[in-house]
Tab-separated table of C-alpha atoms in Angstrom:
chain	number	residue	atom	x	y	z
D	1	UNK	CA	88.362	82.808	109.525
D	2	UNK	CA	89.119	84.789	106.381
D	3	UNK	CA	88.890	82.974	103.046
D	4	UNK	CA	91.909	83.058	100.659
D	5	UNK	CA	89.988	85.436	98.383
D	6	UNK	CA	89.190	87.815	101.258
D	7	UNK	CA	92.785	87.694	102.507
D	8	UNK	CA	94.076	88.472	99.010
D	9	UNK	CA	91.678	91.422	98.744
D	10	UNK	CA	92.808	92.804	102.115
D	11	UNK	CA	96.469	92.398	101.137
D	12	UNK	CA	95.860	94.214	97.846
D	13	UNK	CA	94.023	97.053	99.613
D	14	UNK	CA	96.853	97.424	102.137
D	15	UNK	CA	99.488	97.546	99.412
D	16	UNK	CA	97.552	100.075	97.330
D	17	UNK	CA	97.018	102.254	100.402
D	18	UNK	CA	100.756	102.126	101.145
D	19	UNK	CA	101.603	103.120	97.555
D	20	UNK	CA	99.031	105.932	97.647
D	21	UNK	CA	100.395	107.158	100.972
D	22	UNK	CA	103.981	107.204	99.675
D	23	UNK	CA	102.949	109.189	96.563
D	24	UNK	CA	100.966	111.658	98.692
D	25	UNK	CA	103.752	112.047	101.261
D	26	UNK	CA	106.267	112.728	98.477
D	27	UNK	CA	104.080	115.560	97.171
D	28	UNK	CA	103.502	116.971	100.664
D	29	UNK	CA	107.241	116.989	101.396
D	30	UNK	CA	107.734	119.479	98.552
D	31	UNK	CA	107.052	122.390	100.928
D	32	UNK	CA	110.538	121.933	102.407
D	33	UNK	CA	112.062	123.376	99.237
D	34	UNK	CA	110.791	126.789	100.360
D	35	UNK	CA	114.249	128.296	100.899
D	36	UNK	CA	114.788	128.113	97.119
D	37	UNK	CA	112.262	130.914	96.662
D	38	UNK	CA	113.291	133.333	99.414
D	39	UNK	CA	115.737	135.284	97.282
D	40	UNK	CA	113.476	135.814	94.268
D	41	UNK	CA	110.428	136.605	96.426
D	42	UNK	CA	112.553	139.135	98.311
D	43	UNK	CA	113.413	140.890	95.054
D	44	UNK	CA	109.835	140.740	93.792
D	45	UNK	CA	108.331	142.251	96.944
D	46	UNK	CA	111.273	144.501	97.870
D	47	UNK	CA	111.271	142.980	101.375
D	48	UNK	CA	114.087	141.567	103.534
D	49	UNK	CA	114.698	137.837	103.253
D	50	UNK	CA	113.920	137.471	106.978
D	51	UNK	CA	110.368	138.751	106.374
D	52	UNK	CA	109.943	136.437	103.387
D	53	UNK	CA	111.265	133.465	105.386
D	54	UNK	CA	108.678	134.132	108.120
D	55	UNK	CA	106.111	132.635	105.743
D	56	UNK	CA	107.717	129.236	106.292
D	57	UNK	CA	107.373	129.646	110.050
D	58	UNK	CA	103.665	130.307	109.517
D	59	UNK	CA	103.497	127.278	107.223
D	60	UNK	CA	105.017	125.046	109.939
D	61	UNK	CA	102.599	126.358	112.551
D	62	UNK	CA	99.577	125.942	110.229
D	63	UNK	CA	100.790	122.440	109.382
D	64	UNK	CA	100.847	121.464	113.059
D	65	UNK	CA	97.418	122.986	113.735
D	66	UNK	CA	95.841	121.184	110.769
D	67	UNK	CA	97.474	117.910	111.812
D	68	UNK	CA	95.806	118.167	115.219
D	69	UNK	CA	92.294	118.133	113.694
D	70	UNK	CA	92.957	115.858	110.698
D	71	UNK	CA	91.667	112.822	112.599
D	72	UNK	CA	88.246	114.414	113.052
D	73	UNK	CA	88.111	115.296	109.360
D	74	UNK	CA	88.904	111.694	108.465
D	75	UNK	CA	86.153	110.400	110.759
D	76	UNK	CA	83.634	112.610	108.979
D	77	UNK	CA	84.751	112.539	105.346
D	78	UNK	CA	87.168	109.616	104.986
D	79	UNK	CA	90.868	109.580	104.103
D	80	UNK	CA	90.270	109.725	100.339
D	81	UNK	CA	88.078	112.840	100.362
D	82	UNK	CA	90.251	114.709	102.881
D	83	UNK	CA	93.378	113.957	100.817
D	84	UNK	CA	91.650	115.167	97.638
D	85	UNK	CA	90.612	118.339	99.469
D	86	UNK	CA	94.148	118.836	100.801
D	87	UNK	CA	95.561	118.493	97.281
D	88	UNK	CA	93.121	121.076	95.935
D	89	UNK	CA	93.830	123.489	98.805
D	90	UNK	CA	97.580	123.095	98.310
D	91	UNK	CA	97.214	123.898	94.598
D	92	UNK	CA	95.093	126.979	95.409
D	93	UNK	CA	97.655	128.147	97.975
D	94	UNK	CA	100.560	127.779	95.545
D	95	UNK	CA	98.610	129.449	92.717
D	96	UNK	CA	97.804	132.411	94.972
D	97	UNK	CA	101.459	132.552	96.002
D	98	UNK	CA	102.360	132.931	92.339
D	99	UNK	CA	100.244	136.089	92.103
D	100	UNK	CA	101.070	137.456	95.584
D	101	UNK	CA	102.687	140.908	95.427
D	102	UNK	CA	102.808	141.827	99.119
D	103	UNK	CA	103.741	140.177	102.407
D	104	UNK	CA	100.160	139.802	103.647
D	105	UNK	CA	99.157	137.806	100.567
D	106	UNK	CA	102.335	135.728	100.830
D	107	UNK	CA	101.664	134.913	104.491
D	108	UNK	CA	98.043	134.029	103.732
D	109	UNK	CA	98.725	131.880	100.659
D	110	UNK	CA	102.070	130.201	101.355
D	111	UNK	CA	101.949	130.362	105.139
D	112	UNK	CA	98.337	129.605	106.016
D	113	UNK	CA	96.733	127.845	103.025
D	114	UNK	CA	99.676	125.667	101.985
D	115	UNK	CA	100.442	124.880	105.644
D	116	UNK	CA	96.846	123.843	106.379
D	117	UNK	CA	96.776	121.659	103.258
D	118	UNK	CA	100.070	119.991	104.127
D	119	UNK	CA	99.028	119.337	107.721
D	120	UNK	CA	95.612	117.975	106.771
D	121	UNK	CA	97.210	115.388	104.492
D	122	UNK	CA	100.449	114.525	106.295
D	123	UNK	CA	99.469	113.057	109.659
D	124	UNK	CA	96.118	111.633	108.570
D	125	UNK	CA	97.494	109.590	105.652
D	126	UNK	CA	100.452	108.444	107.757
D	127	UNK	CA	98.246	107.292	110.652
D	128	UNK	CA	95.793	105.580	108.321
D	129	UNK	CA	98.596	103.648	106.632
D	130	UNK	CA	100.100	102.567	109.968
D	131	UNK	CA	96.669	101.218	111.016
D	132	UNK	CA	96.655	98.956	107.963
D	133	UNK	CA	99.962	97.364	109.090
D	134	UNK	CA	99.741	96.970	112.903
D	135	UNK	CA	102.384	94.222	112.817
D	136	UNK	CA	104.987	96.431	111.058
D	137	UNK	CA	104.290	99.933	112.327
D	138	UNK	CA	107.933	101.006	112.402
D	139	UNK	CA	108.747	99.944	108.849
D	140	UNK	CA	105.558	101.514	107.471
D	141	UNK	CA	106.246	104.790	109.296
D	142	UNK	CA	109.774	104.747	107.877
D	143	UNK	CA	108.430	104.230	104.325
D	144	UNK	CA	105.801	106.981	104.592
D	145	UNK	CA	107.885	109.577	106.410
D	146	UNK	CA	110.929	108.661	104.332
D	147	UNK	CA	108.843	109.526	101.255
D	148	UNK	CA	108.003	112.875	102.880
D	149	UNK	CA	111.715	113.541	103.324
D	150	UNK	CA	112.532	112.405	99.793
D	151	UNK	CA	109.832	114.766	98.517
D	152	UNK	CA	111.829	117.733	99.740
D	153	UNK	CA	114.899	116.405	97.943
D	154	UNK	CA	113.065	115.496	94.734
D	155	UNK	CA	111.222	118.805	94.468
D	156	UNK	CA	114.461	120.652	95.181
D	157	UNK	CA	115.660	119.484	91.762
D	158	UNK	CA	112.246	119.916	90.114
D	159	UNK	CA	111.701	123.462	91.377
D	160	UNK	CA	115.367	124.370	90.902
D	161	UNK	CA	115.167	123.315	87.260
D	162	UNK	CA	111.894	125.181	86.726
D	163	UNK	CA	113.347	128.375	88.221
D	164	UNK	CA	116.261	128.128	85.787
D	165	UNK	CA	114.071	127.813	82.670
D	166	UNK	CA	110.916	129.782	83.487
D	167	UNK	CA	109.586	132.570	85.701
D	168	UNK	CA	108.954	132.463	89.440
D	169	UNK	CA	105.200	132.688	88.885
D	170	UNK	CA	105.120	129.834	86.370
D	171	UNK	CA	107.263	127.685	88.682
D	172	UNK	CA	104.652	128.002	91.437
D	173	UNK	CA	101.854	127.155	88.986
D	174	UNK	CA	103.615	124.030	87.674
D	175	UNK	CA	104.465	122.996	91.249
D	176	UNK	CA	100.770	123.352	92.121
D	177	UNK	CA	99.693	121.120	89.231
D	178	UNK	CA	102.304	118.431	89.972
D	179	UNK	CA	101.523	118.325	93.700
D	180	UNK	CA	97.747	118.200	93.199
D	181	UNK	CA	98.053	115.500	90.527
D	182	UNK	CA	100.210	113.312	92.769
D	183	UNK	CA	97.883	113.762	95.745
D	184	UNK	CA	94.847	112.960	93.588
D	185	UNK	CA	96.444	109.719	92.385
D	186	UNK	CA	97.499	108.879	95.944
D	187	UNK	CA	94.026	109.580	97.327
D	188	UNK	CA	92.331	107.317	94.792
D	189	UNK	CA	94.575	104.416	95.852
D	190	UNK	CA	93.833	104.799	99.588
D	191	UNK	CA	91.094	103.332	101.724
D	192	UNK	CA	90.244	103.961	105.367
D	193	UNK	CA	91.754	101.386	107.699
D	194	UNK	CA	89.308	99.212	109.654
D	195	UNK	CA	89.015	99.560	113.411
D	196	UNK	CA	91.568	97.481	115.277
D	197	UNK	CA	90.361	94.874	117.756
D	198	UNK	CA	91.225	95.725	121.359
D	199	UNK	CA	93.484	93.066	122.794
D	200	UNK	CA	92.637	91.680	126.215
D	201	UNK	CA	95.517	90.321	128.218
D	202	UNK	CA	95.706	88.219	131.307
D	203	UNK	CA	95.997	91.326	133.453
D	204	UNK	CA	92.738	92.612	131.946
D	205	UNK	CA	94.265	95.700	130.384
D	206	UNK	CA	93.373	97.511	127.200
D	207	UNK	CA	95.401	100.075	125.352
D	208	UNK	CA	92.922	101.939	123.236
D	209	UNK	CA	92.159	105.410	124.592
D	210	UNK	CA	90.083	108.258	123.240
D	211	UNK	CA	91.689	111.689	122.957
D	212	UNK	CA	89.726	112.902	126.003
D	213	UNK	CA	91.041	109.954	128.051
D	214	UNK	CA	94.608	110.347	126.793
D	215	UNK	CA	95.009	114.021	127.706
D	216	UNK	CA	94.038	113.253	131.301
D	217	UNK	CA	97.058	110.987	131.682
D	218	UNK	CA	100.547	112.191	132.686
D	219	UNK	CA	102.100	109.918	130.056
D	220	UNK	CA	100.464	111.970	127.308
D	221	UNK	CA	102.094	115.193	128.465
D	222	UNK	CA	105.422	113.465	129.063
D	223	UNK	CA	105.438	112.277	125.444
D	224	UNK	CA	104.359	115.752	124.321
D	225	UNK	CA	107.261	117.419	126.181
D	226	UNK	CA	109.752	114.909	124.795
D	227	UNK	CA	108.446	115.509	121.272
D	228	UNK	CA	108.594	119.296	121.687
D	229	UNK	CA	112.220	119.107	122.851
D	230	UNK	CA	113.199	116.930	119.876
D	231	UNK	CA	111.429	119.211	117.394
D	232	UNK	CA	112.930	122.365	118.873
D	233	UNK	CA	116.398	120.807	118.710
D	234	UNK	CA	116.048	119.493	115.175
D	235	UNK	CA	114.197	122.378	113.558
D	236	UNK	CA	116.394	125.095	115.078
D	237	UNK	CA	119.744	123.477	114.242
D	238	UNK	CA	118.643	122.329	110.777
D	239	UNK	CA	117.196	125.761	109.996
D	240	UNK	CA	120.376	127.691	110.845
D	241	UNK	CA	123.095	125.090	110.175
D	242	UNK	CA	124.711	127.243	107.487
D	243	UNK	CA	124.757	130.261	109.837
D	244	UNK	CA	126.302	128.159	112.633
D	245	UNK	CA	129.043	127.040	110.251
D	246	UNK	CA	129.837	130.613	109.246
D	247	UNK	CA	129.377	132.282	112.640
D	248	UNK	CA	130.760	129.730	115.112
D	249	UNK	CA	133.168	127.643	113.027
D	250	UNK	CA	134.196	130.453	110.643
D	251	UNK	CA	133.757	128.290	107.558
D	252	UNK	CA	133.397	129.753	104.104
D	253	UNK	CA	129.874	130.175	102.795
D	254	UNK	CA	130.408	127.387	100.263
D	255	UNK	CA	131.742	124.951	102.867
D	256	UNK	CA	129.052	125.801	105.412
D	257	UNK	CA	126.380	125.226	102.769
D	258	UNK	CA	127.508	121.594	102.515
D	259	UNK	CA	125.736	121.104	105.841
D	260	UNK	CA	122.451	121.037	103.899
D	261	UNK	CA	123.528	117.833	102.119
D	262	UNK	CA	124.874	116.289	105.342
D	263	UNK	CA	121.586	117.066	107.095
D	264	UNK	CA	119.485	115.554	104.290
D	265	UNK	CA	121.479	112.292	104.360
D	266	UNK	CA	121.496	112.060	108.173
D	267	UNK	CA	117.799	112.920	108.426
D	268	UNK	CA	116.794	110.233	105.935
D	269	UNK	CA	119.151	107.708	107.583
D	270	UNK	CA	117.563	108.382	110.969
D	271	UNK	CA	114.083	107.837	109.546
D	272	UNK	CA	115.002	104.505	107.956
D	273	UNK	CA	117.359	103.055	110.593
D	274	UNK	CA	115.410	103.995	113.723
D	275	UNK	CA	112.057	103.293	112.041
D	276	UNK	CA	113.085	99.728	111.172
D	277	UNK	CA	114.804	99.260	114.548
D	278	UNK	CA	111.588	100.238	116.346
D	279	UNK	CA	109.881	97.043	115.125
D	280	UNK	CA	112.519	94.951	116.908
D	281	UNK	CA	113.283	97.011	120.037
D	282	UNK	CA	110.917	98.734	122.475
D	283	UNK	CA	110.061	102.039	120.794
D	284	UNK	CA	110.580	104.125	123.916
D	285	UNK	CA	114.172	102.769	124.029
D	286	UNK	CA	114.641	103.829	120.397
D	287	UNK	CA	113.566	107.334	121.416
D	288	UNK	CA	116.065	107.185	124.297
D	289	UNK	CA	118.795	106.305	121.767
D	290	UNK	CA	117.729	109.203	119.536
D	291	UNK	CA	117.873	111.574	122.509
D	292	UNK	CA	121.411	110.436	123.374
D	293	UNK	CA	122.535	111.053	119.785
D	294	UNK	CA	120.945	114.518	119.797
D	295	UNK	CA	122.540	115.368	123.151
D	296	UNK	CA	125.937	114.359	121.745
D	297	UNK	CA	125.435	116.733	118.798
D	298	UNK	CA	124.264	119.640	120.971
D	299	UNK	CA	127.193	119.047	123.378
D	300	UNK	CA	129.655	119.385	120.499
D	301	UNK	CA	127.996	122.635	119.386
D	302	UNK	CA	127.961	124.025	122.924
D	303	UNK	CA	131.215	122.900	124.529
D	304	UNK	CA	133.817	122.025	121.882
D	305	UNK	CA	136.173	124.099	119.775
D	306	UNK	CA	134.662	123.043	116.489
D	307	UNK	CA	136.368	122.491	113.191
D	308	UNK	CA	134.830	121.487	109.875
D	309	UNK	CA	134.642	117.779	110.771
D	310	UNK	CA	133.159	118.174	114.251
D	311	UNK	CA	130.635	120.713	112.946
D	312	UNK	CA	129.353	118.274	110.323
D	313	UNK	CA	129.258	115.458	112.917
D	314	UNK	CA	127.251	117.658	115.297
D	315	UNK	CA	124.585	118.691	112.780
D	316	UNK	CA	124.425	115.108	111.471
D	317	UNK	CA	123.714	113.831	115.009
D	318	UNK	CA	120.867	116.316	115.500
D	319	UNK	CA	119.374	115.635	112.049
D	320	UNK	CA	119.632	111.843	112.510
D	321	UNK	CA	117.875	112.061	115.878
D	322	UNK	CA	115.150	114.395	114.591
D	323	UNK	CA	114.396	112.224	111.558
D	324	UNK	CA	114.226	109.091	113.697
D	325	UNK	CA	112.017	110.722	116.329
D	326	UNK	CA	109.514	111.982	113.753
D	327	UNK	CA	109.344	108.458	112.305
D	328	UNK	CA	109.038	106.447	115.530
D	329	UNK	CA	106.624	108.726	117.394
D	330	UNK	CA	103.366	107.764	115.598
D	331	UNK	CA	103.982	104.097	116.435
D	332	UNK	CA	105.058	104.993	119.982
D	333	UNK	CA	101.839	106.939	120.558
D	334	UNK	CA	99.856	103.960	119.262
D	335	UNK	CA	101.742	101.685	121.699
D	336	UNK	CA	100.688	103.936	124.571
D	337	UNK	CA	97.148	104.926	123.554
D	338	UNK	CA	96.018	102.504	120.824
D	339	UNK	CA	95.683	102.548	117.039
D	340	UNK	CA	92.019	103.433	116.627
D	341	UNK	CA	92.424	107.057	117.782
D	342	UNK	CA	95.997	107.542	116.590
D	343	UNK	CA	95.246	110.521	114.324
D	344	UNK	CA	93.635	112.456	117.181
D	345	UNK	CA	96.054	111.431	119.930
D	346	UNK	CA	99.183	112.037	117.863
D	347	UNK	CA	97.623	115.187	116.395
D	348	UNK	CA	97.622	116.858	119.809
D	349	UNK	CA	101.247	115.890	120.441
D	350	UNK	CA	102.204	117.026	116.934
D	351	UNK	CA	101.409	120.606	117.918
D	352	UNK	CA	104.901	120.453	119.442
D	353	UNK	CA	106.254	120.537	115.898
D	354	UNK	CA	104.686	123.941	115.269
D	355	UNK	CA	105.676	125.284	118.691
D	356	UNK	CA	109.209	123.934	118.344
D	357	UNK	CA	109.571	125.502	114.896
D	358	UNK	CA	109.225	129.011	116.333
D	359	UNK	CA	110.458	128.501	119.904
D	360	UNK	CA	114.153	128.196	119.057
D	361	UNK	CA	114.159	131.288	116.859
D	362	UNK	CA	112.174	133.211	119.462
D	363	UNK	CA	114.649	132.373	122.253
D	364	UNK	CA	117.573	133.264	119.979
D	365	UNK	CA	116.038	136.639	119.096
D	366	UNK	CA	115.253	137.452	122.744
D	367	UNK	CA	118.630	136.510	124.227
D	368	UNK	CA	120.922	136.836	121.214
D	369	UNK	CA	123.418	134.371	119.813
D	370	UNK	CA	123.459	130.591	119.701
D	371	UNK	CA	124.742	129.807	123.197
D	372	UNK	CA	121.576	130.534	125.177
D	373	UNK	CA	119.386	128.627	122.726
D	374	UNK	CA	121.698	125.604	122.703
D	375	UNK	CA	121.775	125.669	126.514
D	376	UNK	CA	117.965	125.654	126.715
D	377	UNK	CA	117.741	122.869	124.143
D	378	UNK	CA	120.291	120.792	126.027
D	379	UNK	CA	118.389	121.269	129.301
D	380	UNK	CA	115.107	120.193	127.695
D	381	UNK	CA	116.771	117.199	126.036
D	382	UNK	CA	118.351	116.110	129.335
D	383	UNK	CA	114.946	116.279	131.063
D	384	UNK	CA	113.407	114.367	128.155
D	385	UNK	CA	116.067	111.677	128.442
D	386	UNK	CA	115.231	111.133	132.118
D	387	UNK	CA	111.517	111.009	131.286
D	388	UNK	CA	112.003	108.494	128.471
D	389	UNK	CA	113.915	106.186	130.835
D	390	UNK	CA	111.168	106.249	133.473
D	391	UNK	CA	107.869	106.594	131.554
D	392	UNK	CA	105.653	103.525	131.179
D	393	UNK	CA	102.630	102.912	128.963
D	394	UNK	CA	99.270	103.482	130.715
D	395	UNK	CA	96.819	100.698	131.435
D	396	UNK	CA	93.105	100.877	132.035
D	397	UNK	CA	90.956	98.166	133.477
D	398	UNK	CA	88.577	96.412	131.157
D	399	UNK	CA	85.009	96.438	132.397
D	400	UNK	CA	84.065	93.054	133.822
D	401	UNK	CA	81.045	92.696	131.588
D	402	UNK	CA	83.106	93.427	128.500
D	403	UNK	CA	85.836	91.028	129.588
D	404	UNK	CA	83.253	88.334	130.290
D	405	UNK	CA	81.731	88.731	126.846
D	406	UNK	CA	85.140	88.477	125.189
D	407	UNK	CA	86.115	85.421	127.242
D	408	UNK	CA	82.754	83.763	126.516
D	409	UNK	CA	83.190	84.340	122.809
């Protein structure tokens, strides 16, 4: 039994880790201000905006790839050292972006280096923080991922102000210093979470699977497909919301641009509301709810004669669902496969974020227009809805000797 002093020390460590995670996540979320720089980088490099914007696609893909191996890095070096390394790499990537004068250097610095740094820090610090609070996984995920979302909003004002008072190159350099400083402070506050005890129930089941065990189960790939569908839906619609407003609803550029604010509010609301709800309702049912909301939004985009109001409702539905899904999924994966290997197990599923970030745009470019892409997204979401209704968490038998030892103790 823990002494009061030991309990107080654990509580203090948990709280400091949560604060450090929130600070780090806020800094990592700054990469979602990237659209602010497309215009000036286009002028600097004399390249079309579409080619400049491709760097963010590379960043998203690099982020997902780094997230998939972040758990192994943590096992070897610890959360504090990996976060410090991610902060340094992010600063190097942004500093090189400041001096980049061609597309190759831009893709390497902003796309690859910044993306790898962001991915290495994002999922690892989130998973580590959730492990510290196994009794409140949903709320903790909402706090951490909410901070990531707020980072994009906060740095939008920071970087926007810097661009208005100084040069593009100096803005990147100051951004690099701020982000690295915040991640350094956050890293110093964090500690690695202890291993969680495996619970043994009357039915002699355990829910703590290694990555190798998890990928051999159909449930793992069902969750991966559901996550991919949600990411494709959210990232595609959020990324082109302004273009949808102008092209399909025939709104003015100024009015269509208001979708960015609507999306930010809905996305953050989804993270907080569904994250908190997931501690009181079965998490797979929360995902089912998110899928229904997303399907409603896609149905409006695909089948209705939209006006300004229905357009904003549609994009808000998709953004709300996407934000909630991103928040609930780490805890859902831990419900299915255990907390101890969460970084590795969720890291594999998180590759769907990178794939989804390019899949929608790829389908749109191959088949032209929004209709085909929305139809594919709706089909995938409908399949995902059926899967979420029927999927059940896996169980594996506890070895008799192990069970006997636990019962004896």
